[in-house]
PDB file of C-alpha atoms in Angstrom:
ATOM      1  CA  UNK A   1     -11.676 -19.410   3.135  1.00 84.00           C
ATOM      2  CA  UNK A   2     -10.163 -16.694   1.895  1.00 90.00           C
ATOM      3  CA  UNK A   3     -11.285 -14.762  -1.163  1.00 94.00           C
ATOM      4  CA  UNK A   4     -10.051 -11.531  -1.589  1.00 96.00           C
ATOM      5  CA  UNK A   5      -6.917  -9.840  -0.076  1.00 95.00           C
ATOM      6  CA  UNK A   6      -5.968  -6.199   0.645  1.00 96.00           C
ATOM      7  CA  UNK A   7      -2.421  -5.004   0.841  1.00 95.00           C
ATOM      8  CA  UNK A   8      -1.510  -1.884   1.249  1.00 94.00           C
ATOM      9  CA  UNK A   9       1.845  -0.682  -0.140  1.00 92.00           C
ATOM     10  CA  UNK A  10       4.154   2.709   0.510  1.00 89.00           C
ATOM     11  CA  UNK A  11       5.660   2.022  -2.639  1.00 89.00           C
ATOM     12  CA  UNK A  12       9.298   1.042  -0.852  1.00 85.00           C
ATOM     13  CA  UNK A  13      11.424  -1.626  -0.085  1.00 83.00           C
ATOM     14  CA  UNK A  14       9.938  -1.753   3.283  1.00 80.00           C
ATOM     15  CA  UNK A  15       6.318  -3.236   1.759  1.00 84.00           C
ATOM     16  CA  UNK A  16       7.880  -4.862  -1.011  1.00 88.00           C
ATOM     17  CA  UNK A  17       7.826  -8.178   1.732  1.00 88.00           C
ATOM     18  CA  UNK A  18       4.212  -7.873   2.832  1.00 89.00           C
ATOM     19  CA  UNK A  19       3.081  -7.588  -1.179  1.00 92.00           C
ATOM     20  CA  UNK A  20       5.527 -10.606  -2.384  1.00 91.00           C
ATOM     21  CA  UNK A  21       3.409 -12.564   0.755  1.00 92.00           C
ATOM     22  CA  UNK A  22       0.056 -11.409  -0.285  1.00 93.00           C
ATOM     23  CA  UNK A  23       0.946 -12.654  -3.988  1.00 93.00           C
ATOM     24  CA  UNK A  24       1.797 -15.871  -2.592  1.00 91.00           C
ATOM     25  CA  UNK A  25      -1.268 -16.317  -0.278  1.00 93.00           C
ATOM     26  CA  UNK A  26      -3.808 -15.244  -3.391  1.00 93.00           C
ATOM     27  CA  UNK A  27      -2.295 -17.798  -5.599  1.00 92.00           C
ATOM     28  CA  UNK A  28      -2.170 -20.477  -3.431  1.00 92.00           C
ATOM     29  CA  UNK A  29      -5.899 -19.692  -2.316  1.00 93.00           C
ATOM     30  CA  UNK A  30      -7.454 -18.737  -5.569  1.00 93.00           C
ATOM     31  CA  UNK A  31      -8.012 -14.862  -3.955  1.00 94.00           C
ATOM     32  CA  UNK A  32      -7.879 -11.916  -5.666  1.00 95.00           C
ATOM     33  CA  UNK A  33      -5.316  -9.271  -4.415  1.00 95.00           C
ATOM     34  CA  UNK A  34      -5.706  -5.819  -3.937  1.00 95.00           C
ATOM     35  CA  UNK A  35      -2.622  -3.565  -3.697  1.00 95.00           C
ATOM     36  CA  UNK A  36      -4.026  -0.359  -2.232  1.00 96.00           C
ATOM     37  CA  UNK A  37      -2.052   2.796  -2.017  1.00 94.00           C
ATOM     38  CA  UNK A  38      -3.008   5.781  -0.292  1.00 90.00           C
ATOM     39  CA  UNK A  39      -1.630   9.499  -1.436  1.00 80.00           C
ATOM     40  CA  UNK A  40      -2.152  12.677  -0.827  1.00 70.00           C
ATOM     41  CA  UNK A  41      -2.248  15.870  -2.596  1.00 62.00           C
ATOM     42  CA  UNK A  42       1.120  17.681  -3.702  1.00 58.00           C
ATOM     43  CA  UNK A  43       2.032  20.368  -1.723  1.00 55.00           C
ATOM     44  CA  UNK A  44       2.166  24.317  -2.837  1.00 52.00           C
ATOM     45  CA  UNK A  45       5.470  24.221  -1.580  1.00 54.00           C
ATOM     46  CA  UNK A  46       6.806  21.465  -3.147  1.00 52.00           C
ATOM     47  CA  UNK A  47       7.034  24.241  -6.331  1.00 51.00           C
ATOM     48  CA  UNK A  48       9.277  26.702  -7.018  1.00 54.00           C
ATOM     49  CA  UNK A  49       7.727  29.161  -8.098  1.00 54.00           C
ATOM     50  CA  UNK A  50       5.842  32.480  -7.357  1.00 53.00           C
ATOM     51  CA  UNK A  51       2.229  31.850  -6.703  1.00 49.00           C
ATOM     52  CA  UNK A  52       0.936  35.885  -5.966  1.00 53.00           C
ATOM     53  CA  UNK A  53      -0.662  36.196  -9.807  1.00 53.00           C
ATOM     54  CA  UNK A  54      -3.727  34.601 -10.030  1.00 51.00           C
ATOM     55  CA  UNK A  55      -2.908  32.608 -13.449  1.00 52.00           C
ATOM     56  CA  UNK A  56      -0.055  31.266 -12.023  1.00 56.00           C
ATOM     57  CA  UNK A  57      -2.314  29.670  -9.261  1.00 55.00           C
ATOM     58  CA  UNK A  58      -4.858  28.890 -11.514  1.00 59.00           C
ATOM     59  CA  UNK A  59      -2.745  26.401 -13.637  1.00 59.00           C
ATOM     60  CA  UNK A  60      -0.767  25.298 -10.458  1.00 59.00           C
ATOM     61  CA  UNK A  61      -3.826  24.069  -9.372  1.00 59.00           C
ATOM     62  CA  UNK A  62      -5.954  22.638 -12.477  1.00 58.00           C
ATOM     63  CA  UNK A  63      -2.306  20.858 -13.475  1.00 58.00           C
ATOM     64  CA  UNK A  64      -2.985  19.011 -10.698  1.00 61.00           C
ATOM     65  CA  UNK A  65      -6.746  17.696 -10.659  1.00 69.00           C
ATOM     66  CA  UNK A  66      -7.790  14.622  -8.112  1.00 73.00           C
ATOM     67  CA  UNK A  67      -8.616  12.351 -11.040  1.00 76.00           C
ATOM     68  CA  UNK A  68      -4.991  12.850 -12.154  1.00 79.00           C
ATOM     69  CA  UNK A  69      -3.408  12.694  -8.950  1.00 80.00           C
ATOM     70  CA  UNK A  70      -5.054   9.232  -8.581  1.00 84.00           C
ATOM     71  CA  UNK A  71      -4.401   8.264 -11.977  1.00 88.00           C
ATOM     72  CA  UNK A  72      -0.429   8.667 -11.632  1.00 87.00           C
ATOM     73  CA  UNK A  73      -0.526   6.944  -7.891  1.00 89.00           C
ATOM     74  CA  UNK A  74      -2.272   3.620  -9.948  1.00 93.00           C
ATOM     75  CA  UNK A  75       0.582   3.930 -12.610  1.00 94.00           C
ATOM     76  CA  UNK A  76       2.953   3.889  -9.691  1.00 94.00           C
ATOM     77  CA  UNK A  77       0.726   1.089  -7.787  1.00 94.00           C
ATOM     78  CA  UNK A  78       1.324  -1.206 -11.621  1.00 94.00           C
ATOM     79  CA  UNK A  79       4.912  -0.187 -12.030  1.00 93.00           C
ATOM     80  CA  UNK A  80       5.602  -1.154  -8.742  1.00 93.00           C
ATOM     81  CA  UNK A  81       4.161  -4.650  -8.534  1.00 92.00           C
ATOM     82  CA  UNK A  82       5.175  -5.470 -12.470  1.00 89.00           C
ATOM     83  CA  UNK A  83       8.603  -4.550 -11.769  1.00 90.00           C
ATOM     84  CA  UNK A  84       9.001  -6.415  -8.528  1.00 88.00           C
ATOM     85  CA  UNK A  85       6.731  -9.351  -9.161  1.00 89.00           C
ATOM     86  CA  UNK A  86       6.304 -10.024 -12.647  1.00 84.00           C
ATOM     87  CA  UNK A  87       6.592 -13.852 -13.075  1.00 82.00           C
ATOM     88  CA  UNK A  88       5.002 -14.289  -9.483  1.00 84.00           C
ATOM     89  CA  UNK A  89       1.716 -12.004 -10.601  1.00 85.00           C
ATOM     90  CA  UNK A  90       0.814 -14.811 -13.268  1.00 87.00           C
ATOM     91  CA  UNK A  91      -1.909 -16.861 -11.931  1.00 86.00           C
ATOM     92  CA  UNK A  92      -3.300 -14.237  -9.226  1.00 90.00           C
ATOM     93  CA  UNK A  93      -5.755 -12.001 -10.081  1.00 91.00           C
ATOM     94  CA  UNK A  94      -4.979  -9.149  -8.721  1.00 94.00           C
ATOM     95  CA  UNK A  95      -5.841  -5.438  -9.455  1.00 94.00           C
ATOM     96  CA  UNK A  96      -4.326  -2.174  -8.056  1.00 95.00           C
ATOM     97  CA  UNK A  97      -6.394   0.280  -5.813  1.00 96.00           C
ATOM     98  CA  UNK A  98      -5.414   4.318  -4.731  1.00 94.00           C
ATOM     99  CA  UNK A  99      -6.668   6.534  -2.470  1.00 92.00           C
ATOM    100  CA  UNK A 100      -6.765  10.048  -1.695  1.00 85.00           C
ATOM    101  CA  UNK A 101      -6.328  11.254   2.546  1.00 84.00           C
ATOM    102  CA  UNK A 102      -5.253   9.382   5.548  1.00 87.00           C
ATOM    103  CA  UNK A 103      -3.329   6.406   5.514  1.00 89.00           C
ATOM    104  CA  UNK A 104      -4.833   4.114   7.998  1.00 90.00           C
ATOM    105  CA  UNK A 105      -8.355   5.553   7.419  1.00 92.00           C
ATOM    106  CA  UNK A 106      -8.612   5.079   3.936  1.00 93.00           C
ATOM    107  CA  UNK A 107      -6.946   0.954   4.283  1.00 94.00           C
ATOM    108  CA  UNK A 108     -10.373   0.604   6.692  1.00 94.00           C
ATOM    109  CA  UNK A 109     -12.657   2.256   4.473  1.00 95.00           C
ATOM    110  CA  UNK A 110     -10.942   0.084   1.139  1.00 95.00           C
ATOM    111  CA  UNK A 111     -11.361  -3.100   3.283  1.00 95.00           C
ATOM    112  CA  UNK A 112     -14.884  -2.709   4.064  1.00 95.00           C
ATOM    113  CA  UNK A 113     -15.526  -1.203   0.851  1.00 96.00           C
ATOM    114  CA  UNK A 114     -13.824  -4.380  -1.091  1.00 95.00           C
ATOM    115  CA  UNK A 115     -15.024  -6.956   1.621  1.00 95.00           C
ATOM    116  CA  UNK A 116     -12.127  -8.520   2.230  1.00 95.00           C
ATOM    117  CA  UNK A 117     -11.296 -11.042   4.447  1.00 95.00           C
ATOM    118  CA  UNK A 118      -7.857 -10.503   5.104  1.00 95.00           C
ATOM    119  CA  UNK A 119      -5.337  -7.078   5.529  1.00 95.00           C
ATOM    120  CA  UNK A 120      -1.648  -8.276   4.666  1.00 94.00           C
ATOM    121  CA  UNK A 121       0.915  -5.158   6.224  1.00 91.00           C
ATOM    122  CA  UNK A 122       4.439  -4.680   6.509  1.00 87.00           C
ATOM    123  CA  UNK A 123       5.311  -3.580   9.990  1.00 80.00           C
ATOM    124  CA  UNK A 124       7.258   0.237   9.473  1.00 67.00           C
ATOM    125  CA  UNK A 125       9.663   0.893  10.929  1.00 66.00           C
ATOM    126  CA  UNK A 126       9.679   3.761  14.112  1.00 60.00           C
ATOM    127  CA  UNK A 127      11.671   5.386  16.175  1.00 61.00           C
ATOM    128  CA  UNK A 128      11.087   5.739  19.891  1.00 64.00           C
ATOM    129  CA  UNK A 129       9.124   8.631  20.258  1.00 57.00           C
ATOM    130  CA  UNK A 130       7.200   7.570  17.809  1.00 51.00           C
ATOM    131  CA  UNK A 131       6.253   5.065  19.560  1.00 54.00           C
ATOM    132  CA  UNK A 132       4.972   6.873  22.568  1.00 57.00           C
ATOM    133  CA  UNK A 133       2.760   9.422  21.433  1.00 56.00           C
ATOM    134  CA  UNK A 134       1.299   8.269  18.258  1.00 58.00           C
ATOM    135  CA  UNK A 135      -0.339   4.829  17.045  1.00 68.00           C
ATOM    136  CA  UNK A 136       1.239   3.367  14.070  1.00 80.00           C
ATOM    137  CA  UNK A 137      -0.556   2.888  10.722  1.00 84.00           C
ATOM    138  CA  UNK A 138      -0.782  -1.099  11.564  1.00 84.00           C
ATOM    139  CA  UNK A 139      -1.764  -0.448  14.886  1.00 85.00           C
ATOM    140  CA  UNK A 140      -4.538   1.857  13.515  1.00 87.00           C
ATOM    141  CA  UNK A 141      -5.749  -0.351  10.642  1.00 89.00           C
ATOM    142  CA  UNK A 142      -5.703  -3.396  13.435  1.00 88.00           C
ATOM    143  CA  UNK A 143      -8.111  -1.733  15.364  1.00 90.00           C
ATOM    144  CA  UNK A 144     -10.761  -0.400  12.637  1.00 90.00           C
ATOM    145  CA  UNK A 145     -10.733  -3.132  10.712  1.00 92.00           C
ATOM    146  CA  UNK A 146     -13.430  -5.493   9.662  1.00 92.00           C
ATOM    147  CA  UNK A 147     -11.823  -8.825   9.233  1.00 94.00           C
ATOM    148  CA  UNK A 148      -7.866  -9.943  10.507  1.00 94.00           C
ATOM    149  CA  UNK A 149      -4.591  -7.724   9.789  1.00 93.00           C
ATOM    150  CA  UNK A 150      -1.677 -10.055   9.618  1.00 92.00           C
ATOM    151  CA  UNK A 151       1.421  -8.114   9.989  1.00 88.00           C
ATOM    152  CA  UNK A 152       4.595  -9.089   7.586  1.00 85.00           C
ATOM    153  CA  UNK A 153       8.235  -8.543   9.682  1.00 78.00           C
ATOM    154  CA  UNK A 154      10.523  -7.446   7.256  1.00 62.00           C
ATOM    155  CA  UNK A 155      13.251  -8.825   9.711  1.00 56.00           C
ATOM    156  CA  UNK A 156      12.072 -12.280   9.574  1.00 55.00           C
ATOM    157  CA  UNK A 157      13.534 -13.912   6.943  1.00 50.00           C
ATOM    158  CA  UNK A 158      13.648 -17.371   6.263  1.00 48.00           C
ATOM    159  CA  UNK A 159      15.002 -17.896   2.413  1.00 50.00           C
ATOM    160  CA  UNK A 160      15.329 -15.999  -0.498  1.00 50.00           C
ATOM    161  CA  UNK A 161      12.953 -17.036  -3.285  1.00 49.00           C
ATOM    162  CA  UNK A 162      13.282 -15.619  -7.234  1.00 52.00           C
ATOM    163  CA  UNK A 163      14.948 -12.060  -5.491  1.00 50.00           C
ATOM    164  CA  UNK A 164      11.996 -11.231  -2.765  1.00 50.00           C
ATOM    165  CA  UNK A 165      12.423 -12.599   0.529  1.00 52.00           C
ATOM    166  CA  UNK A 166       9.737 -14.994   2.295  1.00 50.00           C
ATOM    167  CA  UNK A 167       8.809 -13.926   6.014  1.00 51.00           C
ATOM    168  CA  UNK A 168       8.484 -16.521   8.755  1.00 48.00           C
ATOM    169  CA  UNK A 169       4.664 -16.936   8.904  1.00 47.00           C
ATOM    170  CA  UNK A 170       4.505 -20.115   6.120  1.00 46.00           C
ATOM    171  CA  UNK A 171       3.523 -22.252   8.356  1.00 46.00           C
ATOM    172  CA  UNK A 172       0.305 -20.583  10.153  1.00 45.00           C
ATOM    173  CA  UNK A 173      -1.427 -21.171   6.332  1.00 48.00           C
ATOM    174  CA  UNK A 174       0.216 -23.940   5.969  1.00 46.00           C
ATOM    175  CA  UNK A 175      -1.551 -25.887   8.653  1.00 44.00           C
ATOM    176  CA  UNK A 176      -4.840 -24.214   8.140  1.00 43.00           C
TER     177      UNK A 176
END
């Protein structure tokens, strides 16, 4: 049975599938959903400005504390979901989770952290070199992780349901 559900989100249209699936899945199974987001620090050079005198560094920096960083990425993580999935959220229990580092490693450590039993992912999209010389993040998370990684195709669609679109895989939980 499935109890609690991870699914991690880039915050696009790309994952907006894979989260509108997970919400679907928790309510019908009485789960609770996790929608995890993983960010990473802003860069220096994302600033314009001259960094030499040490003040200026000094309030670059302290502007831009962890615990803040994280903070904004949950707003984002709650704006994201309510403005998407509003109606469909009532009824799940569901509760937003960020990170700070690597993508794929910090889905694994969330997962066995929040012991869930099931990874919902959209597949992303890659080009062809890609493809050759690095793993993707679902390929990563697939092999790390402590319980199955079902992978959402974006590409997949079988009908349109209150503006988010429902992938092909209704009927593997439908017949368990």
């Amino acid at each position: 049975m499935i109890q609690r559900i991870l699914c991690p989100t880039d915050l696009t249209e790309n994952s907006r599938d894979s989260v509108a699936y997970a919400l679907r899945l928790a309510k019908e199974n009485g789960a609770q959903l996790i929608v995890f987001h993983a960010t990473s620090f802003p860069s220096l050079s994302q600033y314009p400005c001259e960094l030499e005198p040490y003040y200026q560094w000094e309030q670059l920096v302290s502007k831009f504390k962890m615990d803040q960083v994280l903070a904004h990425a949950e707003r984002k993580v709650k704006n994201f979901v309510g403005a998407r999935f509003g109606a469909e959220t009532n009824g799940v229990a569901w509760k937003p989770r960020v990170a700070l580092g690597r993508v794929s490693e910090e889905i694994v450590v969330a997962a066995f952290q929040e012991e869930v039993d099931l990874i919902v992912m959209a597949r992303g999209k890659r080009g062809p070199l890609a493809r050759i010389f690095r793993l993707s993040i679902l390929e990563a998370v697939g092999r790390s992780a402590p319980c199955p990684v079902l992978s959402i195709d974006a590409t997949q669609i079988i009908c349109r349901s209150r503006g988010w679109r429902l992938p092909l895989l209704r009927e593997v939980f439908q017949s368990s």
